[in-house]
Coordinates of C-alpha atoms in Angstrom, one line a residue:
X1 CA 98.2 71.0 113.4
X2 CA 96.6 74.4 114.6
X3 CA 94.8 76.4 112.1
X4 CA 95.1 79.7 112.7
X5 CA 91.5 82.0 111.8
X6 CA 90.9 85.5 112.2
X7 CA 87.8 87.3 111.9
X8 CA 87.7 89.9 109.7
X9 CA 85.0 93.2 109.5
X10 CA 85.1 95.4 106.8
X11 CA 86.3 98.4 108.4
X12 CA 89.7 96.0 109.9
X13 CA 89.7 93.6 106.1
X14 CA 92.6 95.9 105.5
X15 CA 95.8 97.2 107.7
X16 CA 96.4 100.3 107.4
X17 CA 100.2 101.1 105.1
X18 CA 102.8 103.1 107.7
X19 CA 112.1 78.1 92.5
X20 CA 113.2 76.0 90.2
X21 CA 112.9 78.3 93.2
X22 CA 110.2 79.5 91.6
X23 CA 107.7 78.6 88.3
X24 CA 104.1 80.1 88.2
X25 CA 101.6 79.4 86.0
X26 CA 98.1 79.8 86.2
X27 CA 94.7 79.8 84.6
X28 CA 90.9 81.1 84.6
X29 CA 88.7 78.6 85.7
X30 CA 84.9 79.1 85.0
X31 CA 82.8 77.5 87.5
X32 CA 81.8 74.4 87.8
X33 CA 79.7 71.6 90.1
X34 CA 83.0 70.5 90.9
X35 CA 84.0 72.4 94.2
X36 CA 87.9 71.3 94.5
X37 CA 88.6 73.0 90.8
X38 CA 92.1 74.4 91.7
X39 CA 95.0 75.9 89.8
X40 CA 98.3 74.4 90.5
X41 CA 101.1 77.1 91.0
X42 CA 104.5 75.8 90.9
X43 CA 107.9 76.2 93.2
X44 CA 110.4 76.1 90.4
X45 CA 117.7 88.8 87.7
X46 CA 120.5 93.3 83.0
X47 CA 121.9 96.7 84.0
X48 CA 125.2 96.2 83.0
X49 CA 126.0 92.5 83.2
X50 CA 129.9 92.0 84.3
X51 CA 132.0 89.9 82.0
X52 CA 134.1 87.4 83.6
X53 CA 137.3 88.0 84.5
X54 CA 139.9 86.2 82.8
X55 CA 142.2 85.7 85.9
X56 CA 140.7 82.7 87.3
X57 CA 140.3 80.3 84.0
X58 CA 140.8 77.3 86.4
X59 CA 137.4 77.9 88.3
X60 CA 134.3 76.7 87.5
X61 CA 131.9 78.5 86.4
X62 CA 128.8 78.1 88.9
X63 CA 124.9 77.7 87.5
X64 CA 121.3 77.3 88.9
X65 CA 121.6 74.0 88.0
X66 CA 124.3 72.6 88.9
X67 CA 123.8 74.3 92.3
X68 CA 120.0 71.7 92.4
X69 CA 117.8 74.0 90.5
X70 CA 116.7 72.2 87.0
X71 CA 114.6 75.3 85.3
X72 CA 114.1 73.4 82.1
X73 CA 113.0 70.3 84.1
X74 CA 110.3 73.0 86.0
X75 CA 109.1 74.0 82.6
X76 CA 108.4 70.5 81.3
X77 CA 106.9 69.8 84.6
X78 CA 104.2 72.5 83.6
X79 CA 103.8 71.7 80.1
X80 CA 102.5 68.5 81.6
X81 CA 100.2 69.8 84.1
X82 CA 99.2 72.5 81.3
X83 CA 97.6 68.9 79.5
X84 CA 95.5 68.4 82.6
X85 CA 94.4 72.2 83.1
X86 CA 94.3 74.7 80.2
X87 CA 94.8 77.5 80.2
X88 CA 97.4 78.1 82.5
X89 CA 100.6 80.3 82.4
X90 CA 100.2 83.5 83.7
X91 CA 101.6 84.9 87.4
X92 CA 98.2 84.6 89.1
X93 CA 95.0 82.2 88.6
X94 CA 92.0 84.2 87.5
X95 CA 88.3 83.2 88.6
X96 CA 85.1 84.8 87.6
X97 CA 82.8 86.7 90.2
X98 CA 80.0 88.4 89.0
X99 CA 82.3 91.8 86.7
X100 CA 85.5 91.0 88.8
X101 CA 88.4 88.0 88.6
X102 CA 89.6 86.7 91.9
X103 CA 93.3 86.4 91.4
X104 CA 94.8 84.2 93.6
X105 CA 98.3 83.1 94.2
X106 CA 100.6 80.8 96.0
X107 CA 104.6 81.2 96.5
X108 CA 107.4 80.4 99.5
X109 CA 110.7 82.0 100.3
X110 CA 112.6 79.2 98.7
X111 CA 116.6 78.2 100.5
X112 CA 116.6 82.0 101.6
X113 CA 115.2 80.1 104.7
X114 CA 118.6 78.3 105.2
X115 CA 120.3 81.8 105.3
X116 CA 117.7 83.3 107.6
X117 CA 118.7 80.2 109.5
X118 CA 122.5 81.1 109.8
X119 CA 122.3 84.5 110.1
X120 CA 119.2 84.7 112.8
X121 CA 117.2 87.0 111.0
X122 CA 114.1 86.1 110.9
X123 CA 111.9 89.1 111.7
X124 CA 111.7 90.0 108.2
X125 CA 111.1 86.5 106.0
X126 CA 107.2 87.0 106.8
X127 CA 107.4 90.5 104.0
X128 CA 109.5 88.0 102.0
X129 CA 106.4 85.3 102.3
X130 CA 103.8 87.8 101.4
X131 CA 105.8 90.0 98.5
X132 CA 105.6 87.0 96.5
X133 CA 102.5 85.9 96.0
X134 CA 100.8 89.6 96.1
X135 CA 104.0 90.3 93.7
X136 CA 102.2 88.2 91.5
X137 CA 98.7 89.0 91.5
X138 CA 99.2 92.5 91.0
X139 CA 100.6 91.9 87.4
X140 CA 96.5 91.1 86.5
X141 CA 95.7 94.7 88.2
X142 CA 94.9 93.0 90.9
X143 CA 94.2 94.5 94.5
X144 CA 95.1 92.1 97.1
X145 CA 92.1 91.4 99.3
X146 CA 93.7 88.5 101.6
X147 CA 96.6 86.2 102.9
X148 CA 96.7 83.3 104.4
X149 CA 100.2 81.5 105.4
X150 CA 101.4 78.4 106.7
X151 CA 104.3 77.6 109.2
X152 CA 105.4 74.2 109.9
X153 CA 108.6 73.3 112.0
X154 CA 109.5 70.1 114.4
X155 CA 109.4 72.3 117.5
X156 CA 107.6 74.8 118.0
X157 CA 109.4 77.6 119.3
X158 CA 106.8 80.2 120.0
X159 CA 109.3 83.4 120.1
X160 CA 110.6 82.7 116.7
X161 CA 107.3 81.9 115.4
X162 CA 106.4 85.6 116.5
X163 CA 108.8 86.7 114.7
X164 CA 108.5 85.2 111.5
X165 CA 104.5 86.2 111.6
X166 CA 105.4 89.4 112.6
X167 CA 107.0 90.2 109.1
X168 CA 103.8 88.3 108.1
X169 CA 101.4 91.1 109.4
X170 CA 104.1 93.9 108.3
X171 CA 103.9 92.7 104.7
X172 CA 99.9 92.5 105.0
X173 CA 100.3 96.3 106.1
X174 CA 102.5 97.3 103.2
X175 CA 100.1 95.4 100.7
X176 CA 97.2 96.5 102.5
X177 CA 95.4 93.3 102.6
X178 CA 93.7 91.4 105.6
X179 CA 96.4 88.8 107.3
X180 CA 92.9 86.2 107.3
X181 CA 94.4 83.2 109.1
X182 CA 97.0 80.5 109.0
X183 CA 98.4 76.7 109.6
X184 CA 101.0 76.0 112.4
X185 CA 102.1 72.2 111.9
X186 CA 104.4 70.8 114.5
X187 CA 105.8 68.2 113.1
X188 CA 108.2 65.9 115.5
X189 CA 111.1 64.8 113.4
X190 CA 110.2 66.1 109.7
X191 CA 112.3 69.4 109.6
X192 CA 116.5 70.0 111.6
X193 CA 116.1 71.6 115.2
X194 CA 115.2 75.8 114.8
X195 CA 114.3 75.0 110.6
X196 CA 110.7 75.1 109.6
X197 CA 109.0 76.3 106.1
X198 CA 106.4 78.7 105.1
X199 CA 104.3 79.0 102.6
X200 CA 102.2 81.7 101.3
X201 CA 98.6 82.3 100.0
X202 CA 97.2 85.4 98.6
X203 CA 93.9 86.7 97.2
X204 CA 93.1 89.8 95.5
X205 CA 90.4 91.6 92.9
X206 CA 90.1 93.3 89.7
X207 CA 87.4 94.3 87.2
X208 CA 87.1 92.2 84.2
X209 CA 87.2 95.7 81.9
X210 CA 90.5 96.1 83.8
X211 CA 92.6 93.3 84.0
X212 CA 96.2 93.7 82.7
X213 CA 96.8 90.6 80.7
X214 CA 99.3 91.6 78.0
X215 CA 97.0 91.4 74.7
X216 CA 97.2 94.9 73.4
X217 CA 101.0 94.8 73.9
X218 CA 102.6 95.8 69.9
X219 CA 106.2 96.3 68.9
X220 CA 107.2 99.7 70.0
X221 CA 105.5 99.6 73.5
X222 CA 107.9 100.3 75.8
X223 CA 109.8 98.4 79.4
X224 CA 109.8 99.8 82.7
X225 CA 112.1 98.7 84.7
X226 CA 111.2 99.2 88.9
X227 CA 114.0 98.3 91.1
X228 CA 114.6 95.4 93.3
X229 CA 116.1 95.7 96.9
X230 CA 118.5 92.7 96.3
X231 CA 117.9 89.4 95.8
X232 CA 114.7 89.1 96.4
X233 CA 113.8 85.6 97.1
X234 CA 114.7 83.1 94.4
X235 CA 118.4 82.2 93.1
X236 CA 119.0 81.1 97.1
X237 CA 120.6 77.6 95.8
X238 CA 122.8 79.4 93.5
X239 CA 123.6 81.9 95.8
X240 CA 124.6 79.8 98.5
X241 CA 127.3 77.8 96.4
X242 CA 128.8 81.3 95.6
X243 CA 128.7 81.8 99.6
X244 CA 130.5 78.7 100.2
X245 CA 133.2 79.2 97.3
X246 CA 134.1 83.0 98.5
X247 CA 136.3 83.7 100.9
X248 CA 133.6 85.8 102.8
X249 CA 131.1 84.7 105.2
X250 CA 127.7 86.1 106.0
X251 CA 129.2 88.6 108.6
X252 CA 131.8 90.4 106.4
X253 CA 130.7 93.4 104.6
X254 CA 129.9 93.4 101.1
X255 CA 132.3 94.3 98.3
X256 CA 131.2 98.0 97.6
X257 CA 128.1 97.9 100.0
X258 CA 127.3 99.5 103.0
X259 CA 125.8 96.2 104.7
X260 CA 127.4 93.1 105.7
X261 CA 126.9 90.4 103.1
X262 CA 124.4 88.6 105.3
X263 CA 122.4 91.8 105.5
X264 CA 122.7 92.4 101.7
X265 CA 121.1 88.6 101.1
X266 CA 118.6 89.1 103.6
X267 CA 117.1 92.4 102.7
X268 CA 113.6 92.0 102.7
X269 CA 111.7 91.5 99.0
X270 CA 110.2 94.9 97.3
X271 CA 106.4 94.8 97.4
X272 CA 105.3 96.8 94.7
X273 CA 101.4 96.8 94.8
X274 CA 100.7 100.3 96.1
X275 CA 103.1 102.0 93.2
X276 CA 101.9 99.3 90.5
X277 CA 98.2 99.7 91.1
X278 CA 98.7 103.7 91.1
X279 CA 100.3 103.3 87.9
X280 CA 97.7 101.2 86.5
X281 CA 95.5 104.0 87.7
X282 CA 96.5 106.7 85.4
X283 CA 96.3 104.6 82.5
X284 CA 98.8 102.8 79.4
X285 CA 100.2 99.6 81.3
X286 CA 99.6 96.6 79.1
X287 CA 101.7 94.0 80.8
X288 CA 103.5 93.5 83.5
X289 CA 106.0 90.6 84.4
X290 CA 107.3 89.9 88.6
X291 CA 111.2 89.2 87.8
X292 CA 111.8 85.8 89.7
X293 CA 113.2 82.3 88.8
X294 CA 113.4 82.9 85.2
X295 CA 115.0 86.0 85.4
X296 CA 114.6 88.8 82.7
X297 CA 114.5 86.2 79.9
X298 CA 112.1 83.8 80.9
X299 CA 110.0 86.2 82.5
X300 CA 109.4 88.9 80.3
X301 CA 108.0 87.1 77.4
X302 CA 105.3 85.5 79.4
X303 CA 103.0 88.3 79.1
X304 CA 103.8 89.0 75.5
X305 CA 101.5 88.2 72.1
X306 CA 102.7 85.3 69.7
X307 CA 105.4 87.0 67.5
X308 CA 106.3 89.3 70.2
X309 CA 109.6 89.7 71.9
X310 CA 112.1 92.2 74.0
X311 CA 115.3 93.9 73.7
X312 CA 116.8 95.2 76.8
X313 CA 119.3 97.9 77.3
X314 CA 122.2 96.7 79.4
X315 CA 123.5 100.1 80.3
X316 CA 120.0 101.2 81.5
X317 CA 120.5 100.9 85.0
X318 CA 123.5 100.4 87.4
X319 CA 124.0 97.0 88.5
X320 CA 124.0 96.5 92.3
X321 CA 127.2 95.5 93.9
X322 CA 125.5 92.3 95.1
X323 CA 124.8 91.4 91.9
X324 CA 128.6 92.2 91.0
X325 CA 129.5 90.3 93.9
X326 CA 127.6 87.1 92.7
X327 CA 129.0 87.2 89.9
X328 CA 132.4 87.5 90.2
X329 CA 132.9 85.1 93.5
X330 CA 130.7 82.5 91.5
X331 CA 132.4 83.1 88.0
X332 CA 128.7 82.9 86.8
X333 CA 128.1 83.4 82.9
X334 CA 126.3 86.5 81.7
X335 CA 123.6 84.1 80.0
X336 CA 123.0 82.5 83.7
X337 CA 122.7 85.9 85.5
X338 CA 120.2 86.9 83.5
X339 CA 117.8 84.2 83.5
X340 CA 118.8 83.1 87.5
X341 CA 118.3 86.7 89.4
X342 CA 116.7 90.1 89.2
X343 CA 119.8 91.9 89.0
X344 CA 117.8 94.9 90.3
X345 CA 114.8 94.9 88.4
X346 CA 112.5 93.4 90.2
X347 CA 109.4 94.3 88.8
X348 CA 109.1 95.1 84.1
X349 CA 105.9 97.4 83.4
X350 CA 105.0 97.1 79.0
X351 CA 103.5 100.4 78.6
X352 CA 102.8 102.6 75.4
X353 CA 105.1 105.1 74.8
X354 CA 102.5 108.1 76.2
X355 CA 102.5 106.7 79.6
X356 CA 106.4 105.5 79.5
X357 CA 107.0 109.5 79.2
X358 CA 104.8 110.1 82.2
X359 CA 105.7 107.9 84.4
X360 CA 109.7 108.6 83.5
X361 CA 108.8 112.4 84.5
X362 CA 107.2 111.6 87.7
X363 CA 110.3 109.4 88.2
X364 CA 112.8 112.1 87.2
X365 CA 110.5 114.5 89.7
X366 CA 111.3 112.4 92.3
X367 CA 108.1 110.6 92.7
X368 CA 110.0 107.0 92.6
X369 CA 112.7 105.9 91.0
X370 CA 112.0 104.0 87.3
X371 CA 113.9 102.8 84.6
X372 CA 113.2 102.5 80.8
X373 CA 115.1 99.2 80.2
X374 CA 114.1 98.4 76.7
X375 CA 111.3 98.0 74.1
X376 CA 108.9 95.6 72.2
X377 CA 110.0 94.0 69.2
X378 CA 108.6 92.1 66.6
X379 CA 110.4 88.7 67.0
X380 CA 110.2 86.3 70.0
X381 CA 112.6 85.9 72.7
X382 CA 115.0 88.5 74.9
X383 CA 118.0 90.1 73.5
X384 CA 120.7 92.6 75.6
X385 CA 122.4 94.8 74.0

C-alpha cells in the first residue's frame, strides 16, 4: 500500500472554484485521553411520483431490497452501534475545537462503480467521491477544510487511476477544500481485472454559535427543495436490476432525455456547498437534510424535533425523465421511489418562512433554481400529497 500525502500552505489549503448504499449517522465526541475515539459512519429520491401502469400486472414489481439492499437491516445495524456510541445520528460527526466543531465525514460511490465499469467513464466518479461526504458536512454549516480518499484495485493501472483522481481534485475545486492526501492499495487477487473501490474522507469547520442542527425547526417552517443532477450516487443496486430488465442498454438514449442512458446514470453528483453555505449566510436555515439512501422519507425527519414531521407537495417540481424511466421499466411502487432515490431533489433546506420568500425570489430572479416542496407539521413522519 502507498499512502499518498500532500503538503499543504495556507495560501494553496484551498483550490481555487472555476448504501443500504448509504446510512450516516454520527455524533459529537468531547475529548478524551483516549486518542482512537472515532465515529462510525455507515454504507447503508417526490415531484410528481408516476403511478404504475396497469398494462404489465404480470411483472414484478422491483425494490431496494430485493435488488440486495436491506435499509431496515442498516437501521437496526445503527441502533446497535448507537448502544456503543451516543449520540449519534446526524449526517456528519461533530468534534469540539476551541469556538468551532470539526465535522467530519466518510462516504463511497456505492455499485455506481459497476456502471462506471461498463460504460468507461471514469473521469468523473472522483466529483461523485467527494460530493458525498462534503454533501454531508455542509448540513452542520460546515465549510469543508479537507479530503482525503482511498483507491484500492488488483492492478494497478496508472492511466485509470489518473482519471479517477482527477475527478478527485475537480470535486476538491468545486468544494473548495484542499485534496490532503490518499491510499493506493494494490491488492493481487481481491477485486475483478479494471474494478477497484474508493472511498472518501472529508473535513470541514463551523462555529459552535452557527451550526445548523435542526433544534429551532417548528411547524410552519418551511422545505426547500434544491435539485439533483440524476441519480446521484445511491439506488445503483436497484437501478441496475431495472437496467437488466429493460429492453435498453447503457448506450441507447434515454426515454425523453437528451443523453444516452449510460450518460443519464453517470452524471456526476451535485455538490452544493458553495450555494448552501451562501444561503446559510443570509440567515433563516434551520435544518438541512442530503437526500440519499433513505430518500425523502427517511431523510427528511432526521433533522427534525420530537413531534415533528413533513408534508411534501408532489406537484412541486417536475420529475426528471430518469426518474420516469426507473420507474416504469422497474414497475417500482411509489412508496419505494420515494424512500430509494432523490427523484431530483437532492438536497431539502427547513427554513422560516422570511427566508423561504427570499431565497424563492432570488430563485425566481434567476440566481438558481429552488423549489418549495412542502412544510413542517406537527406530527412525525413524511406524507405526499
Amino acid at each position: 500500500m502507498e499512502a499518498r500525502i500532500f503538503q499543504s500552505s495556507p495560501s494553496s489549503c484551498c483550490f481555487s472554484s472555476g448504501s443500504i448504499n448509504r446510512h450516516r449517522f454520527s455524533s459529537i465526541i468531547s475529548p478524551s485521553p483516549n486518542p482512537l475515539s472515532v465515529s462510525f459512519p455507515q454504507k447503508t429520491r417526490t415531484t410528481r411520483v408516476l403511478s404504475m401502469s396497469k398494462k404489465d400486472d404480470n411483472t414484478e414489481s422491483l425494490s431496494y431490497k430485493g435488488s440486495g439492499v436491506d435499509i431496515d437491516a442498516g437501521t437496526e445495524l445503527v441502533r446497535r452501534i448507537a448502544k456503543m456510541a451516543p449520540g449519534i445520528g446526524g449526517f456528519g460527526g461533530l468534534f469540539p475545537l476551541g469556538d468551532s466543531y470539526l465535522v467530519a465525514g466518510t462516504d463511497g460511490v456505492g455499485t455506481k462503480l459497476k456502471l462506471a465499469f461498463e460504460t468507461g467513464i471514469h473521469h468523473t466518479i472522483g466529483i461523485d467521491l467527494v460530493a458525498m461526504s462534503v454533501n454531508d458536512i455542509v448540513t452542520s454549516g460546515a465549510k469543508p477544510l479537507f479530503f482525503l480518499d482511498y483507491f484500492a484495485t488488483s492492478r494497478l493501472d496508472v492511466g485509470l487511476a489518473e482519471k479517477v483522481i482527477k475527478g478527485i481534485v475537480d470535486g476538491c475545486g468545486q468544494s473548495d477544500c484542499a485534496l490532503l492526501g490518499g491510499e493506493t492499495a494494490e491488492m493481487p487477487d481481491f477485486y475483478a481485472e479494471g474494478e477497484y473501490d474508493l472511498s472518501g474522507f472529508a473535513v470541514g469547520i463551523v462555529k459552535k454559535d452557527s451550526v445548523i442542527n435542526g433544534k429551532n425547526i417548528v411547524a410552519g417552517d418551511v422545505l426547500i427543495g434544491l435539485p439533483s443532477s440524476g441519480v446521484h450516487s445511491n439506488g445503483f443496486s436497484l437501478v441496475r436490476k431495472v437496467v437488466a430488465r429493460s429492453d435498453l442498454s447503457l448506450k441507447d438514449e434515454l426515454p425523453g432525455g437528451s443523453t444516452t442512458l449510460g450518460e443519464a446514470l453517470m452524471a456526476p453528483t451535485t455538490i452544493y456547498v458553495k450555494q448552501v453555505l451562501d444561503i446559510i449566510s443570509r440567515g433563516g436555515v434551520k435544518g438541512i437534510a442530503h437526500i440519499t439512501g433513505g430518500g425523502f422519507t427517511d431523510n427528511i425527519p432526521r433533522v427534525f424535533p420530537d413531534g415533528l414531521g413533513a408534508v411534501i407537495h408532489t406537484d412541486a417540481w417536475e420529475l426528471p425523465p430518469l426518474f420516469k424511466w426507473i420507474q416504469q421499466s422497474g414497475r417500482i411502487e411509489d412508496s419505494e421511489m420515494r424512500r430509494t432515490f432523490n427523484l431530483g431533489i437532492g438536497m431539502v433546506l427547513v427554513v422560516s418562512p422570511e427566508a423561504a420568500s427570499r431565497i424563492l425570489g432570488e430563485a425566481k430572479n434567476g440566481d438558481y433554481v429552488a423549489y418549495r416542496i412542502g412544510e413542517v407539521v406537527d406530527g412525525e413522519g413524511v406524507t405526499y400529497h
